[in-house]
Each structure stands twice: as structure tokens, then as C-alpha cells.
Amino acid sequence: MLSGLLAYGVRILPGLLLIAACYLLARRERDPLLRVMVLVLGFVLIRDAMTPLGFWRLGAVGAVPWLRFTDHAGILLLFGLGTLALTAGVLRLDGELRALVRWGRLTPVTLAWGVGGGVLAAAPILLLSLPTPMAARGGAVAVTLLPVLLAFSLAGNLAEEVLFRGFLQGRLEQHNDAVRAAVLSALLFAACHAFLASTVTDVGWPLLAFTLYEGLICAFLRLRGGVIAAALAHGLAIFLLAGALV
């Protein structure tokens, strides 16, 4: 486990240093959009570099994508805690970006919207996957790993939703109506999976179609219930897909 994490750190460190330098220089810009896009680049690097080291696997059976994460609980916990720490650090240090995030209220209604959105996002993939044997779509997942996988899914996708539905969609709403900003954030979210779909893996258009569909759900949930609802939906959808529950 340690050797894999070291190899991952060595792989992403040069790119992260460049991205950090860009972010620091962009702090003087009045418009926060440049900083938002720099942070998105950093997230894409951190996420996509997980693939060649086997921390997650993606594939497709026909037009139906599937994904599985590593079965090392310690790695999942480290990634989850790391993304939470990075997200908290950015929110604490950059007040201008923090002001863009509309969290919503943590109420039963918000939680219901989030859970419903997660099920809605995952349901088409799960239903279309039923005719395919589990072994052909990543294999089974140990029941004992599911609590850690749920925590990781919620933590990692909270970071992604803060970026896309908090910072980006919040910034876009300053110069666009709410619906246009939501659609733009969903399109950009899907576009940021283009390299993952076409060069890092060979999953292709099914991954882009799913991320656009999921992005639209999360973007409109952000309008209804804030980032809390969007992050819950995103995290739950990824857990349902990666947990091999169906």
C-alpha cells in the first residue's frame, strides 16, 4: 500500500506544483473564475492519476459504464480524508471562493432531495447492467468494505461538488440566469471527464453521457437544495455504482 501511495505522490507532485503556482499568481485577479478553473485542473489531475496505479478501474459493457475502487480500505480512507482536508483548506483560505458556495440547509427535505437524486443518477446504469454478469463489470465488492466505500464516496464527491456546483456554478450565476449557469456547470463537469474517457481509459462516450446526466441532476439539485443536496446525490450515486449492490 505504501509503495503505491508513494508512486502516486511522485506522479502528481510536478503537476500539483505548477497548478499551485498558477493559483497563487491568480489570487491577484479580480475575477475568481481563473482560480476556479485552476482548482478544477488540480482535481482532474488528482483523480485521473488514480487510474494507472489501480486505485480505481473503469470500463464499459457495450454502452453501459462500470467502476470499481481499490479494495484497500486504508487507501480509500486516506483519499477521503485528504480530499476533505484540501477542500476545507481552500474554503478557509479563499474567502472570495467561499462566498460563492450556496450550501443550503441541512434538513430532512434537503437530505431527501439528495438521496432521491443519487438513486435517480445511478438507477439507469444499474438497471442496464442487470443482464451482464458481475464478473464482466468489475467483480463483486466485499461487504466489509462498503462502509469505507460510502465514506470515501461522500467525501471525495463533496470536494467535486464544491468545485463545480459551489465555486463554478456560483460564479456563473453572477453573469447568467440560474438555469443557464446550471446547464453550463453540468457541461463543464462532463467535459472534465473527456481525458478520463478517451485517453486515460477507453470507456469512451458512455462515461461522458453518464457524467453529463449526473451533472445535470446535481446542478439542478444545487438550485433546489444547495451544495449539500448535490454532494449527497453525487456521493450516493458513485457508491451505488461502485458498491456492486446490484
PDB file of C-alpha atoms in Angstrom, residues 37-234:
ATOM      1  CA  MET A  37     -10.573  26.597 -13.264  1.00  0.00           C
ATOM      2  CA  VAL A  38      -7.071  26.154 -11.858  1.00  0.00           C
ATOM      3  CA  LEU A  39      -8.551  24.224  -8.919  1.00  0.00           C
ATOM      4  CA  VAL A  40     -10.590  22.115 -11.333  1.00  0.00           C
ATOM      5  CA  LEU A  41      -7.371  21.257 -13.200  1.00  0.00           C
ATOM      6  CA  GLY A  42      -5.815  20.178  -9.925  1.00  0.00           C
ATOM      7  CA  PHE A  43      -8.766  17.970  -9.083  1.00  0.00           C
ATOM      8  CA  VAL A  44      -8.711  16.357 -12.538  1.00  0.00           C
ATOM      9  CA  LEU A  45      -5.010  15.573 -12.106  1.00  0.00           C
ATOM     10  CA  ILE A  46      -5.533  14.058  -8.644  1.00  0.00           C
ATOM     11  CA  ARG A  47      -8.498  11.989  -9.851  1.00  0.00           C
ATOM     12  CA  ASP A  48      -7.182  10.768 -13.193  1.00  0.00           C
ATOM     13  CA  ALA A  49      -3.762   9.778 -11.804  1.00  0.00           C
ATOM     14  CA  MET A  50      -5.546   7.215  -9.615  1.00  0.00           C
ATOM     15  CA  THR A  51      -6.286   5.127 -12.715  1.00  0.00           C
ATOM     16  CA  PRO A  52      -2.860   3.883 -13.911  1.00  0.00           C
ATOM     17  CA  LEU A  53      -1.919   2.958 -10.334  1.00  0.00           C
ATOM     18  CA  GLY A  54      -5.004   0.805  -9.909  1.00  0.00           C
ATOM     19  CA  PHE A  55      -6.734   2.842  -7.209  1.00  0.00           C
ATOM     20  CA  TRP A  56      -9.856   2.614  -9.323  1.00  0.00           C
ATOM     21  CA  ARG A  57     -10.940   0.861 -12.524  1.00  0.00           C
ATOM     22  CA  LEU A  58     -13.435   1.948 -15.148  1.00  0.00           C
ATOM     23  CA  GLY A  59     -14.858   0.029 -18.042  1.00  0.00           C
ATOM     24  CA  ALA A  60     -17.947  -0.435 -20.155  1.00  0.00           C
ATOM     25  CA  VAL A  61     -20.005  -3.360 -21.330  1.00  0.00           C
ATOM     26  CA  GLY A  62     -21.448  -2.104 -24.579  1.00  0.00           C
ATOM     27  CA  ALA A  63     -22.797   1.343 -23.762  1.00  0.00           C
ATOM     28  CA  VAL A  64     -23.055   0.756 -20.007  1.00  0.00           C
ATOM     29  CA  PRO A  65     -20.128   2.007 -17.881  1.00  0.00           C
ATOM     30  CA  TRP A  66     -18.996   0.438 -14.618  1.00  0.00           C
ATOM     31  CA  LEU A  67     -16.447   1.388 -11.945  1.00  0.00           C
ATOM     32  CA  ARG A  68     -14.682  -0.215  -9.014  1.00  0.00           C
ATOM     33  CA  PHE A  69     -12.322   1.225  -6.413  1.00  0.00           C
ATOM     34  CA  THR A  70      -9.372  -0.433  -4.729  1.00  0.00           C
ATOM     35  CA  ASP A  71     -10.239  -2.965  -2.039  1.00  0.00           C
ATOM     36  CA  HIS A  72      -7.661  -1.430   0.340  1.00  0.00           C
ATOM     37  CA  ALA A  73      -9.742   0.313   2.987  1.00  0.00           C
ATOM     38  CA  GLY A  74      -6.752   2.313   4.217  1.00  0.00           C
ATOM     39  CA  ILE A  75      -6.172   3.874   0.800  1.00  0.00           C
ATOM     40  CA  LEU A  76      -9.835   4.829   0.488  1.00  0.00           C
ATOM     41  CA  LEU A  77      -9.795   6.423   3.935  1.00  0.00           C
ATOM     42  CA  LEU A  78      -6.618   8.363   3.152  1.00  0.00           C
ATOM     43  CA  PHE A  79      -8.038   9.665  -0.118  1.00  0.00           C
ATOM     44  CA  GLY A  80     -11.309  10.598   1.555  1.00  0.00           C
ATOM     45  CA  LEU A  81      -9.643  12.439   4.426  1.00  0.00           C
ATOM     46  CA  GLY A  82      -7.172  14.073   2.042  1.00  0.00           C
ATOM     47  CA  THR A  83      -9.870  15.489  -0.200  1.00  0.00           C
ATOM     48  CA  LEU A  84     -11.790  16.772   2.820  1.00  0.00           C
ATOM     49  CA  ALA A  85      -8.647  18.473   4.131  1.00  0.00           C
ATOM     50  CA  LEU A  86      -7.876  20.092   0.768  1.00  0.00           C
ATOM     51  CA  THR A  87     -11.463  21.284   0.387  1.00  0.00           C
ATOM     52  CA  ALA A  88     -11.531  22.719   3.899  1.00  0.00           C
ATOM     53  CA  GLY A  89      -8.193  24.417   3.304  1.00  0.00           C
ATOM     54  CA  VAL A  90      -9.347  26.157   0.132  1.00  0.00           C
ATOM     55  CA  LEU A  91     -12.605  27.239   1.770  1.00  0.00           C
ATOM     56  CA  ARG A  92     -10.752  28.635   4.766  1.00  0.00           C
ATOM     57  CA  LEU A  93      -8.007  30.461   2.858  1.00  0.00           C
ATOM     58  CA  ASP A  94     -10.026  31.879  -0.052  1.00  0.00           C
ATOM     59  CA  GLY A  95     -12.918  33.933   1.232  1.00  0.00           C
ATOM     60  CA  GLU A  96     -13.957  35.065  -2.232  1.00  0.00           C
ATOM     61  CA  LEU A  97     -14.455  31.490  -3.388  1.00  0.00           C
ATOM     62  CA  ARG A  98     -16.095  30.567  -0.097  1.00  0.00           C
ATOM     63  CA  ALA A  99     -18.690  33.278  -0.672  1.00  0.00           C
ATOM     64  CA  LEU A 100     -19.724  31.631  -3.956  1.00  0.00           C
ATOM     65  CA  VAL A 101     -20.874  28.423  -2.267  1.00  0.00           C
ATOM     66  CA  ARG A 102     -24.578  28.150  -1.509  1.00  0.00           C
ATOM     67  CA  TRP A 103     -24.701  25.222   0.882  1.00  0.00           C
ATOM     68  CA  GLY A 104     -28.420  25.057   1.525  1.00  0.00           C
ATOM     69  CA  ARG A 105     -29.933  23.955   4.825  1.00  0.00           C
ATOM     70  CA  LEU A 106     -29.271  20.555   6.385  1.00  0.00           C
ATOM     71  CA  THR A 107     -32.901  19.485   6.740  1.00  0.00           C
ATOM     72  CA  PRO A 108     -34.798  16.225   6.126  1.00  0.00           C
ATOM     73  CA  VAL A 109     -36.138  17.710   2.879  1.00  0.00           C
ATOM     74  CA  THR A 110     -32.618  18.523   1.650  1.00  0.00           C
ATOM     75  CA  LEU A 111     -31.435  15.023   2.558  1.00  0.00           C
ATOM     76  CA  ALA A 112     -34.435  13.521   0.757  1.00  0.00           C
ATOM     77  CA  TRP A 113     -33.616  15.519  -2.383  1.00  0.00           C
ATOM     78  CA  GLY A 114     -30.021  14.319  -2.187  1.00  0.00           C
ATOM     79  CA  VAL A 115     -30.896  10.655  -1.715  1.00  0.00           C
ATOM     80  CA  GLY A 116     -33.517  10.824  -4.461  1.00  0.00           C
ATOM     81  CA  GLY A 117     -31.034  12.460  -6.818  1.00  0.00           C
ATOM     82  CA  GLY A 118     -28.409   9.813  -6.104  1.00  0.00           C
ATOM     83  CA  VAL A 119     -30.822   6.985  -6.816  1.00  0.00           C
ATOM     84  CA  LEU A 120     -32.049   8.739  -9.966  1.00  0.00           C
ATOM     85  CA  ALA A 121     -28.467   9.166 -11.227  1.00  0.00           C
ATOM     86  CA  ALA A 122     -27.432   5.564 -10.580  1.00  0.00           C
ATOM     87  CA  ALA A 123     -30.671   3.778 -11.500  1.00  0.00           C
ATOM     88  CA  PRO A 124     -30.314   3.708 -15.325  1.00  0.00           C
ATOM     89  CA  ILE A 125     -26.800   2.253 -15.132  1.00  0.00           C
ATOM     90  CA  LEU A 126     -27.799  -0.297 -12.510  1.00  0.00           C
ATOM     91  CA  LEU A 127     -30.857  -1.423 -14.470  1.00  0.00           C
ATOM     92  CA  LEU A 128     -28.978  -1.671 -17.767  1.00  0.00           C
ATOM     93  CA  SER A 129     -26.229  -3.650 -16.007  1.00  0.00           C
ATOM     94  CA  LEU A 130     -28.545  -6.391 -14.738  1.00  0.00           C
ATOM     95  CA  PRO A 131     -28.164  -8.706 -17.774  1.00  0.00           C
ATOM     96  CA  THR A 132     -24.359  -8.554 -17.502  1.00  0.00           C
ATOM     97  CA  PRO A 133     -22.603 -10.977 -15.101  1.00  0.00           C
ATOM     98  CA  MET A 134     -20.926  -9.278 -12.163  1.00  0.00           C
ATOM     99  CA  ALA A 135     -17.529 -10.624 -13.205  1.00  0.00           C
ATOM    100  CA  ALA A 136     -17.763  -8.766 -16.527  1.00  0.00           C
ATOM    101  CA  ARG A 137     -18.359  -5.411 -14.830  1.00  0.00           C
ATOM    102  CA  GLY A 138     -15.621  -5.260 -12.253  1.00  0.00           C
ATOM    103  CA  GLY A 139     -16.489  -8.144  -9.952  1.00  0.00           C
ATOM    104  CA  ALA A 140     -18.056  -8.303  -6.512  1.00  0.00           C
ATOM    105  CA  VAL A 141     -17.146  -5.983  -3.638  1.00  0.00           C
ATOM    106  CA  ALA A 142     -16.597  -7.270  -0.097  1.00  0.00           C
ATOM    107  CA  VAL A 143     -19.463  -6.359   2.232  1.00  0.00           C
ATOM    108  CA  THR A 144     -16.951  -5.304   4.888  1.00  0.00           C
ATOM    109  CA  LEU A 145     -15.583  -2.650   2.504  1.00  0.00           C
ATOM    110  CA  LEU A 146     -18.958  -0.963   1.916  1.00  0.00           C
ATOM    111  CA  PRO A 147     -18.938   1.421   4.950  1.00  0.00           C
ATOM    112  CA  VAL A 148     -15.476   2.702   3.984  1.00  0.00           C
ATOM    113  CA  LEU A 149     -16.512   2.960   0.340  1.00  0.00           C
ATOM    114  CA  LEU A 150     -19.577   5.006   1.336  1.00  0.00           C
ATOM    115  CA  ALA A 151     -17.458   7.393   3.430  1.00  0.00           C
ATOM    116  CA  PHE A 152     -14.942   7.749   0.615  1.00  0.00           C
ATOM    117  CA  SER A 153     -17.661   8.357  -1.995  1.00  0.00           C
ATOM    118  CA  LEU A 154     -19.317  11.066   0.079  1.00  0.00           C
ATOM    119  CA  ALA A 155     -16.022  12.788   0.974  1.00  0.00           C
ATOM    120  CA  GLY A 156     -14.459  12.672  -2.487  1.00  0.00           C
ATOM    121  CA  ASN A 157     -17.575  13.844  -4.258  1.00  0.00           C
ATOM    122  CA  LEU A 158     -18.176  16.615  -1.741  1.00  0.00           C
ATOM    123  CA  ALA A 159     -14.903  18.094  -2.988  1.00  0.00           C
ATOM    124  CA  GLU A 160     -16.036  17.749  -6.603  1.00  0.00           C
ATOM    125  CA  GLU A 161     -19.407  19.352  -5.881  1.00  0.00           C
ATOM    126  CA  VAL A 162     -17.811  22.266  -4.017  1.00  0.00           C
ATOM    127  CA  LEU A 163     -15.734  22.869  -7.137  1.00  0.00           C
ATOM    128  CA  PHE A 164     -18.425  22.501  -9.791  1.00  0.00           C
ATOM    129  CA  ARG A 165     -21.677  23.383  -8.034  1.00  0.00           C
ATOM    130  CA  GLY A 166     -20.214  25.646  -5.380  1.00  0.00           C
ATOM    131  CA  PHE A 167     -17.417  27.685  -6.938  1.00  0.00           C
ATOM    132  CA  LEU A 168     -18.120  27.281 -10.661  1.00  0.00           C
ATOM    133  CA  GLN A 169     -21.906  27.373 -10.705  1.00  0.00           C
ATOM    134  CA  GLY A 170     -21.894  30.156  -8.124  1.00  0.00           C
ATOM    135  CA  ARG A 171     -19.557  32.220 -10.281  1.00  0.00           C
ATOM    136  CA  LEU A 172     -21.536  31.524 -13.462  1.00  0.00           C
ATOM    137  CA  GLU A 173     -24.720  32.701 -11.763  1.00  0.00           C
ATOM    138  CA  GLN A 174     -23.178  36.147 -11.364  1.00  0.00           C
ATOM    139  CA  HIS A 175     -23.351  36.699 -15.143  1.00  0.00           C
ATOM    140  CA  ASN A 176     -26.047  34.208 -16.279  1.00  0.00           C
ATOM    141  CA  ASP A 177     -29.523  33.214 -15.206  1.00  0.00           C
ATOM    142  CA  ALA A 178     -29.706  30.263 -12.818  1.00  0.00           C
ATOM    143  CA  VAL A 179     -30.791  27.657 -15.375  1.00  0.00           C
ATOM    144  CA  ARG A 180     -28.100  28.624 -17.889  1.00  0.00           C
ATOM    145  CA  ALA A 181     -25.476  28.517 -15.128  1.00  0.00           C
ATOM    146  CA  ALA A 182     -26.685  25.067 -14.054  1.00  0.00           C
ATOM    147  CA  VAL A 183     -26.505  23.678 -17.601  1.00  0.00           C
ATOM    148  CA  LEU A 184     -23.057  25.204 -18.132  1.00  0.00           C
ATOM    149  CA  SER A 185     -21.741  23.688 -14.901  1.00  0.00           C
ATOM    150  CA  ALA A 186     -23.072  20.269 -15.956  1.00  0.00           C
ATOM    151  CA  LEU A 187     -21.498  20.530 -19.415  1.00  0.00           C
ATOM    152  CA  LEU A 188     -18.148  21.595 -17.971  1.00  0.00           C
ATOM    153  CA  PHE A 189     -18.361  18.787 -15.407  1.00  0.00           C
ATOM    154  CA  ALA A 190     -18.823  16.231 -18.190  1.00  0.00           C
ATOM    155  CA  ALA A 191     -16.107  17.852 -20.326  1.00  0.00           C
ATOM    156  CA  CYS A 192     -13.647  17.458 -17.449  1.00  0.00           C
ATOM    157  CA  HIS A 193     -14.077  13.693 -17.848  1.00  0.00           C
ATOM    158  CA  ALA A 194     -13.058  13.764 -21.520  1.00  0.00           C
ATOM    159  CA  PHE A 195      -9.434  12.746 -20.940  1.00  0.00           C
ATOM    160  CA  LEU A 196     -10.506  10.084 -18.452  1.00  0.00           C
ATOM    161  CA  ALA A 197     -12.917   8.681 -21.052  1.00  0.00           C
ATOM    162  CA  SER A 198     -10.686   8.849 -24.121  1.00  0.00           C
ATOM    163  CA  THR A 199      -7.012   8.722 -23.132  1.00  0.00           C
ATOM    164  CA  VAL A 200      -6.666   7.537 -19.522  1.00  0.00           C
ATOM    165  CA  THR A 201      -9.197   4.747 -20.190  1.00  0.00           C
ATOM    166  CA  ASP A 202     -11.018   3.506 -23.274  1.00  0.00           C
ATOM    167  CA  VAL A 203     -14.539   3.774 -21.815  1.00  0.00           C
ATOM    168  CA  GLY A 204     -15.377   6.495 -24.346  1.00  0.00           C
ATOM    169  CA  TRP A 205     -18.709   8.219 -24.815  1.00  0.00           C
ATOM    170  CA  PRO A 206     -20.710   6.152 -22.255  1.00  0.00           C
ATOM    171  CA  LEU A 207     -18.714   7.796 -19.461  1.00  0.00           C
ATOM    172  CA  LEU A 208     -19.322  11.259 -20.912  1.00  0.00           C
ATOM    173  CA  ALA A 209     -23.037  10.558 -21.318  1.00  0.00           C
ATOM    174  CA  PHE A 210     -23.323   9.389 -17.711  1.00  0.00           C
ATOM    175  CA  THR A 211     -21.353  12.311 -16.285  1.00  0.00           C
ATOM    176  CA  LEU A 212     -23.486  14.779 -18.241  1.00  0.00           C
ATOM    177  CA  TYR A 213     -26.662  13.127 -16.953  1.00  0.00           C
ATOM    178  CA  GLU A 214     -25.316  13.062 -13.393  1.00  0.00           C
ATOM    179  CA  GLY A 215     -24.023  16.620 -13.714  1.00  0.00           C
ATOM    180  CA  LEU A 216     -27.442  17.916 -14.766  1.00  0.00           C
ATOM    181  CA  ILE A 217     -29.086  16.202 -11.789  1.00  0.00           C
ATOM    182  CA  CYS A 218     -26.539  17.670  -9.366  1.00  0.00           C
ATOM    183  CA  ALA A 219     -26.676  21.125 -10.959  1.00  0.00           C
ATOM    184  CA  PHE A 220     -30.445  21.378 -10.600  1.00  0.00           C
ATOM    185  CA  LEU A 221     -30.310  19.893  -7.115  1.00  0.00           C
ATOM    186  CA  ARG A 222     -27.920  22.709  -6.256  1.00  0.00           C
ATOM    187  CA  LEU A 223     -30.664  25.145  -7.326  1.00  0.00           C
ATOM    188  CA  ARG A 224     -33.216  23.331  -5.183  1.00  0.00           C
ATOM    189  CA  GLY A 225     -31.298  22.286  -2.087  1.00  0.00           C
ATOM    190  CA  GLY A 226     -27.814  23.760  -2.336  1.00  0.00           C
ATOM    191  CA  VAL A 227     -24.443  22.042  -2.477  1.00  0.00           C
ATOM    192  CA  ILE A 228     -25.419  19.717   0.395  1.00  0.00           C
ATOM    193  CA  ALA A 229     -28.107  18.050  -1.720  1.00  0.00           C
ATOM    194  CA  ALA A 230     -25.887  17.911  -4.813  1.00  0.00           C
ATOM    195  CA  ALA A 231     -22.948  16.410  -2.913  1.00  0.00           C
ATOM    196  CA  LEU A 232     -25.148  13.786  -1.251  1.00  0.00           C
ATOM    197  CA  ALA A 233     -26.626  12.801  -4.609  1.00  0.00           C
ATOM    198  CA  HIS A 234     -23.218  12.578  -6.291  1.00  0.00           C
TER     199      HIS A 234
END
